[in-house]
Short mmCIF file of C-alpha atoms in Angstrom, two decimals:
data_model
loop_
_atom_site.label_atom_id
_atom_site.label_comp_id
_atom_site.label_asym_id
_atom_site.label_seq_id
_atom_site.Cartn_x
_atom_site.Cartn_y
_atom_site.Cartn_z
CA MET A 1 0.00 0.00 0.00
CA THR A 2 1.32 3.45 -0.95
CA LYS A 3 2.15 5.70 2.00
CA ALA A 4 0.45 9.08 2.34
CA PRO A 5 2.63 12.07 1.23
CA LYS A 6 2.95 13.55 4.75
CA GLN A 7 4.00 10.18 6.14
CA ALA A 8 6.55 9.71 3.35
CA MET A 9 7.97 13.23 3.98
CA ALA A 10 8.23 12.55 7.69
CA GLN A 11 10.22 9.39 7.01
CA HIS A 12 12.43 11.30 4.55
CA SER A 13 13.24 14.05 7.07
CA GLU A 14 14.22 11.43 9.62
CA LEU A 15 16.91 10.23 7.20
CA VAL A 16 18.46 13.67 6.87
CA THR A 17 20.68 15.12 9.58
CA GLU A 18 20.34 18.89 9.48
CA SER A 19 23.48 21.02 9.71
CA PRO A 20 23.88 23.00 12.98
CA TRP A 21 24.87 25.99 10.78
CA GLN A 22 21.58 25.98 8.88
CA SER A 23 20.53 29.37 10.31
CA LEU A 24 23.38 31.00 8.33
CA LYS A 25 21.72 30.13 5.03
CA LYS A 26 19.45 33.15 5.33
CA PHE A 27 22.51 35.38 4.77
CA THR A 28 23.71 33.86 1.49
CA SER A 29 22.62 31.91 -1.55
CA ALA A 30 25.92 30.02 -1.41
CA ARG A 31 25.68 26.25 -1.05
CA ILE A 32 26.37 25.92 2.69
CA ALA A 33 24.95 23.93 5.62
CA LEU A 34 23.53 21.22 3.37
CA GLY A 35 23.12 18.60 6.08
CA ARG A 36 23.76 14.95 5.38
CA SER A 37 22.05 11.65 4.78
CA GLY A 38 24.34 9.02 6.22
CA ASN A 39 27.73 9.93 4.78
CA SER A 40 26.28 11.61 1.67
CA VAL A 41 24.68 14.84 0.58
CA PRO A 42 20.87 14.65 0.89
CA THR A 43 19.10 13.79 -2.37
CA LYS A 44 17.28 17.13 -2.60
CA GLN A 45 20.53 19.08 -2.26
CA LEU A 46 22.19 16.86 -4.86
CA LEU A 47 19.34 17.42 -7.34
CA ASP A 48 19.44 21.18 -6.70
CA PHE A 49 23.16 21.18 -7.50
CA GLN A 50 22.64 19.24 -10.72
CA LEU A 51 19.86 21.63 -11.80
CA ASP A 52 22.03 24.71 -11.15
CA HIS A 53 24.92 23.11 -13.02
CA ALA A 54 22.64 22.45 -16.02
CA ARG A 55 21.41 26.06 -15.96
CA ALA A 56 25.01 27.34 -15.97
CA ILE A 57 25.87 25.16 -18.99
CA ASP A 58 22.75 26.35 -20.82
CA ALA A 59 23.70 29.99 -20.16
CA VAL A 60 27.12 29.47 -21.78
CA HIS A 61 25.95 27.57 -24.85
CA LYS A 62 22.51 29.08 -25.55
CA ALA A 63 22.63 31.47 -28.51
CA LEU A 64 21.61 35.08 -28.03
CA ASP A 65 18.18 35.79 -29.55
CA LEU A 66 19.34 38.65 -31.73
CA THR A 67 16.00 39.26 -33.42
CA SER A 68 14.17 39.66 -30.13
CA LEU A 69 16.88 41.83 -28.52
CA VAL A 70 17.21 44.20 -31.48
CA ALA A 71 13.41 44.54 -31.70
CA GLN A 72 13.26 45.44 -27.99
CA LEU A 73 15.99 48.06 -28.44
CA GLN A 74 14.16 49.55 -31.42
CA GLN A 75 10.87 49.73 -29.52
CA SER A 76 12.28 51.31 -26.37
CA GLY A 77 10.98 54.84 -25.96
CA ILE A 78 13.98 56.30 -24.16
CA ILE A 79 16.45 54.74 -26.60
CA GLN A 80 14.51 56.30 -29.47
CA GLN A 81 14.76 59.68 -27.72
CA LEU A 82 18.51 59.58 -27.06
CA VAL A 83 19.95 57.46 -29.89
CA SER A 84 19.16 58.70 -33.38
CA GLU A 85 20.55 55.68 -35.26
CA GLN A 86 19.26 52.10 -35.32
CA PRO A 87 21.22 49.35 -33.49
CA ILE A 88 24.10 47.82 -35.44
CA VAL A 89 24.63 44.03 -35.33
CA LEU A 90 28.28 42.96 -35.44
CA ASN A 91 30.36 39.78 -35.17
CA THR A 92 33.77 38.97 -33.78
CA LYS A 93 36.45 36.81 -35.36
CA ALA A 94 34.98 33.80 -33.50
CA ALA A 95 32.80 32.19 -36.15
CA ASP A 96 30.80 30.02 -33.72
CA ARG A 97 30.47 29.14 -30.04
CA MET A 98 33.09 26.41 -29.96
CA VAL A 99 35.68 28.70 -31.56
CA TYR A 100 34.66 31.43 -29.12
CA LEU A 101 35.29 29.13 -26.14
CA GLN A 102 38.58 27.76 -27.46
CA ARG A 103 40.03 31.03 -28.84
CA PRO A 104 39.38 33.91 -26.42
CA ASP A 105 41.57 36.17 -28.58
CA PHE A 106 39.10 35.85 -31.47
CA GLY A 107 36.25 37.06 -29.25
CA ARG A 108 38.21 40.21 -28.38
CA GLN A 109 38.30 41.57 -31.94
CA LEU A 110 35.66 42.47 -34.51
CA SER A 111 35.61 40.47 -37.70
CA ASP A 112 37.11 42.26 -40.68
CA THR A 113 33.64 42.67 -42.17
CA SER A 114 32.22 44.26 -38.99
CA TRP A 115 35.27 46.54 -38.64
CA GLN A 116 34.77 47.78 -42.19
CA GLN A 117 31.03 48.16 -41.58
CA LEU A 118 31.62 50.45 -38.62
CA GLU A 119 34.33 52.44 -40.37
CA ALA A 120 32.00 53.01 -43.31
CA PHE A 121 29.28 54.21 -40.95
CA ARG A 122 31.69 56.58 -39.20
CA ALA A 123 32.89 57.97 -42.51
CA SER A 124 29.29 58.88 -43.37
CA SER A 125 28.73 60.79 -40.12
CA GLU A 126 30.48 63.87 -38.77
CA GLN A 127 28.87 63.69 -35.33
CA ALA A 128 31.19 63.47 -32.32
CA TYR A 129 30.22 60.84 -29.77
CA ASP A 130 30.73 60.97 -26.02
CA LEU A 131 29.69 57.38 -25.46
CA SER A 132 29.56 54.19 -27.50
CA ILE A 133 27.34 51.48 -25.96
CA VAL A 134 28.04 47.84 -26.80
CA ILE A 135 25.93 44.81 -25.86
CA ALA A 136 27.66 41.41 -26.12
CA ASP A 137 26.57 37.90 -25.21
CA GLY A 138 29.83 37.04 -23.42
CA LEU A 139 29.62 33.85 -21.37
CA SER A 140 25.92 34.16 -20.54
CA SER A 141 23.40 35.05 -23.23
CA THR A 142 20.75 34.48 -20.53
CA ALA A 143 22.07 37.49 -18.62
CA ILE A 144 21.93 39.76 -21.67
CA GLN A 145 18.50 38.57 -22.69
CA ARG A 146 17.10 39.31 -19.21
CA HIS A 147 18.97 42.40 -18.05
CA ALA A 148 20.51 44.39 -20.93
CA LEU A 149 17.40 46.35 -21.90
CA PRO A 150 16.06 47.25 -18.41
CA MET A 151 19.56 48.15 -17.23
CA LEU A 152 20.16 50.30 -20.29
CA GLU A 153 16.84 52.10 -19.92
CA GLN A 154 17.63 52.85 -16.27
CA LEU A 155 21.04 54.32 -17.16
CA LEU A 156 19.80 56.31 -20.15
CA GLY A 157 17.20 57.86 -17.86
CA GLU A 158 20.02 59.17 -15.67
CA LEU A 159 22.04 60.40 -18.65
CA GLN A 160 18.95 62.18 -19.96
CA GLN A 161 18.53 64.04 -16.66
CA ASP A 162 22.23 64.98 -16.38
CA ALA A 163 22.20 68.71 -15.68
CA LYS A 164 25.94 69.09 -16.27
CA HIS A 165 26.33 67.51 -19.69
CA SER A 166 24.25 66.67 -22.75
CA TRP A 167 25.41 63.21 -23.79
CA SER A 168 25.98 62.40 -27.45
CA LEU A 169 25.42 58.66 -27.97
CA ALA A 170 26.70 56.52 -30.83
CA PRO A 171 24.45 53.81 -32.29
CA ILE A 172 24.09 50.82 -29.94
CA SER A 173 26.25 47.94 -31.16
CA VAL A 174 25.11 44.36 -30.54
CA VAL A 175 28.03 41.93 -30.83
CA THR A 176 27.77 38.14 -30.96
CA GLN A 177 30.56 35.87 -29.63
CA GLY A 178 32.01 38.93 -27.93
CA ARG A 179 34.39 39.42 -25.02
CA VAL A 180 35.05 42.59 -23.03
CA ALA A 181 37.86 43.94 -25.21
CA VAL A 182 35.73 43.94 -28.36
CA ALA A 183 34.26 47.22 -27.08
CA ASP A 184 37.67 48.80 -27.74
CA ASP A 185 37.32 47.99 -31.43
CA VAL A 186 33.81 49.47 -31.55
CA GLY A 187 34.85 52.61 -29.69
CA GLU A 188 37.91 53.12 -31.89
CA CYS A 189 35.92 52.71 -35.12
CA LEU A 190 33.25 55.16 -33.95
CA LYS A 191 35.86 57.54 -32.44
CA ALA A 192 33.90 57.74 -29.20
CA LYS A 193 35.38 59.32 -26.08
CA ILE A 194 34.15 56.46 -23.88
CA THR A 195 33.02 52.95 -24.69
CA MET A 196 30.82 50.90 -22.36
CA ILE A 197 29.98 47.24 -22.80
CA LEU A 198 27.17 45.26 -21.18
CA ILE A 199 28.23 41.61 -21.21
CA GLY A 200 27.15 38.25 -19.78
CA GLU A 201 29.47 37.11 -17.00
CA ARG A 202 30.83 33.62 -16.44
CA PRO A 203 27.89 31.77 -14.79
CA GLY A 204 28.09 30.67 -11.19
CA LEU A 205 26.11 27.75 -9.82
CA SER A 206 23.67 30.15 -8.16
CA SER A 207 23.94 32.97 -10.71
CA PRO A 208 23.63 31.86 -14.36
CA ASP A 209 22.28 35.30 -15.36
CA SER A 210 24.82 37.74 -13.94
CA MET A 211 25.68 40.71 -16.17
CA GLY A 212 28.73 42.98 -16.01
CA ILE A 213 29.49 46.48 -17.30
CA TYR A 214 32.97 47.66 -18.32
CA LEU A 215 33.81 51.19 -19.42
CA THR A 216 36.98 52.57 -21.00
CA TRP A 217 38.10 56.13 -21.70
CA ASN A 218 39.70 56.70 -25.13
CA PRO A 219 39.11 53.12 -26.38
CA LYS A 220 41.72 51.65 -28.69
CA ARG A 221 42.40 48.10 -29.86
CA GLY A 222 44.99 46.58 -27.52
CA ALA A 223 43.97 48.61 -24.46
CA LYS A 224 45.05 47.05 -21.17
CA ASP A 225 42.54 45.68 -18.69
CA SER A 226 43.92 48.17 -16.16
CA SER A 227 42.34 50.94 -18.24
CA ARG A 228 38.80 49.64 -17.59
CA ASN A 229 36.30 50.06 -14.75
CA CYS A 230 33.98 47.17 -13.97
CA ILE A 231 30.54 46.90 -12.35
CA SER A 232 29.73 43.25 -11.69
CA ASN A 233 26.90 40.91 -10.66
CA ILE A 234 24.06 43.01 -12.09
CA ARG A 235 20.76 41.17 -11.59
CA PRO A 236 17.80 41.54 -9.23
CA GLU A 237 19.35 39.09 -6.72
CA GLY A 238 22.73 40.86 -6.85
CA LEU A 239 23.37 44.51 -7.75
CA ASN A 240 19.96 45.77 -8.86
CA TYR A 241 19.42 48.08 -11.82
CA PRO A 242 19.14 51.41 -9.90
CA GLN A 243 22.30 50.64 -7.89
CA ALA A 244 24.27 49.59 -10.96
CA SER A 245 22.99 52.57 -12.95
CA HIS A 246 24.05 54.98 -10.20
CA LYS A 247 27.58 53.56 -10.23
CA ALA A 248 27.77 53.58 -14.03
CA PHE A 249 26.54 57.18 -14.23
CA PHE A 250 29.08 58.28 -11.64
CA LEU A 251 31.97 56.56 -13.43
CA LEU A 252 30.92 57.83 -16.85
CA SER A 253 30.64 61.41 -15.56
CA GLU A 254 34.00 61.20 -13.82
CA ALA A 255 35.69 59.62 -16.86
CA LEU A 256 34.41 62.44 -19.05
CA LYS A 257 35.52 65.08 -16.56
CA LEU A 258 38.93 63.63 -15.67
CA LYS A 259 39.64 62.08 -19.10
CA LEU A 260 40.69 58.73 -17.67
CA SER A 261 39.37 55.34 -16.56
CA GLY A 262 40.67 52.15 -14.97
CA ILE A 263 43.01 52.18 -11.99
CA GLY A 264 43.08 56.00 -11.94
CA LEU A 265 39.31 56.27 -11.58
CA LYS A 266 37.67 55.04 -8.39
CA ASP A 267 34.02 54.31 -7.65
CA ARG A 268 33.19 56.74 -4.81
CA THR A 269 29.43 56.41 -5.01
CA GLU A 270 29.28 55.09 -1.46
CA THR A 271 31.52 57.78 0.05
CA GLU A 272 31.02 60.89 -2.09
CA ASP A 273 28.28 62.25 0.16
CA THR A 274 29.84 61.32 3.49
CA ASP A 275 33.60 61.83 3.20
CA PRO A 276 34.47 65.48 2.41
CA ALA A 277 38.18 64.65 2.17
CA LEU A 278 37.54 62.57 -0.94
CA ASN A 279 35.68 65.43 -2.58
CA ALA A 280 38.13 68.15 -1.56
CA SER A 281 40.27 67.64 -4.64
CA GLY A 282 37.52 69.07 -6.86
CA SER A 283 38.03 68.03 -10.47
CA SER A 284 41.35 66.25 -9.86
CA ASN A 285 41.72 62.58 -8.98
CA PHE A 286 42.45 62.16 -5.28
CA LEU A 287 44.83 59.26 -5.98
CA LEU A 288 46.82 61.05 -8.64
CA GLY A 289 46.88 64.46 -7.01
CA ASP A 290 46.85 67.71 -8.93
#
């Protein structure tokens, strides 16, 4: 005779020895205090691990839905207000996902065709750009599909309300099989003062949809990683859109004012209002001095 569900659950719980540290789980999504069943991990915890692992693999290998993403960018009201040109779809030298994973250097550079496409566009326009925005799949197309548009709309709202500067934005570039440094190619082709890339981060077992933002002043092919600023773990369960947008707006404004980025430009969004010593240097960088 089949046992009733409550009876079966009661028997199951008796087989699992709970961890004495279980109360700490409310502070983190990390896989801690799992308990044990005999000498093994309880079945539920094992299945949860396998599910998270499968989600991380899917995030790496799932192709970015370009048609859907470009349509969303074209239909966004605030993007239409601030960006006069339609999004441009580009490719890197990585022809497919397997090449992308095996040859990171290919993902860092635009294909010859895309490079020429951007140069031709720039030659047809005399407008000077403050900011070139790039969206790339990176190692998690899931992250870009979920967070790129709402994050971008949040940031553009702040740029639109900037009382100190009227931002000139280059067409949004959407790059497939892209890594962080590919934004240098885009920024150089468009001759933008700053380039900013929204990119899917390497998935974690509890965060398959984490997105990062990197920005670089005076982007050029071959720029060092030390010349970039990074905002990481952007997603509702991590750094939410308003928080990430506030940091990005601060760094973009400072980069434009100080004409630098990377190790010379620090995120002071959490101290700018409370530590007068950090603001005493005015327009100069407090690390570099006058």
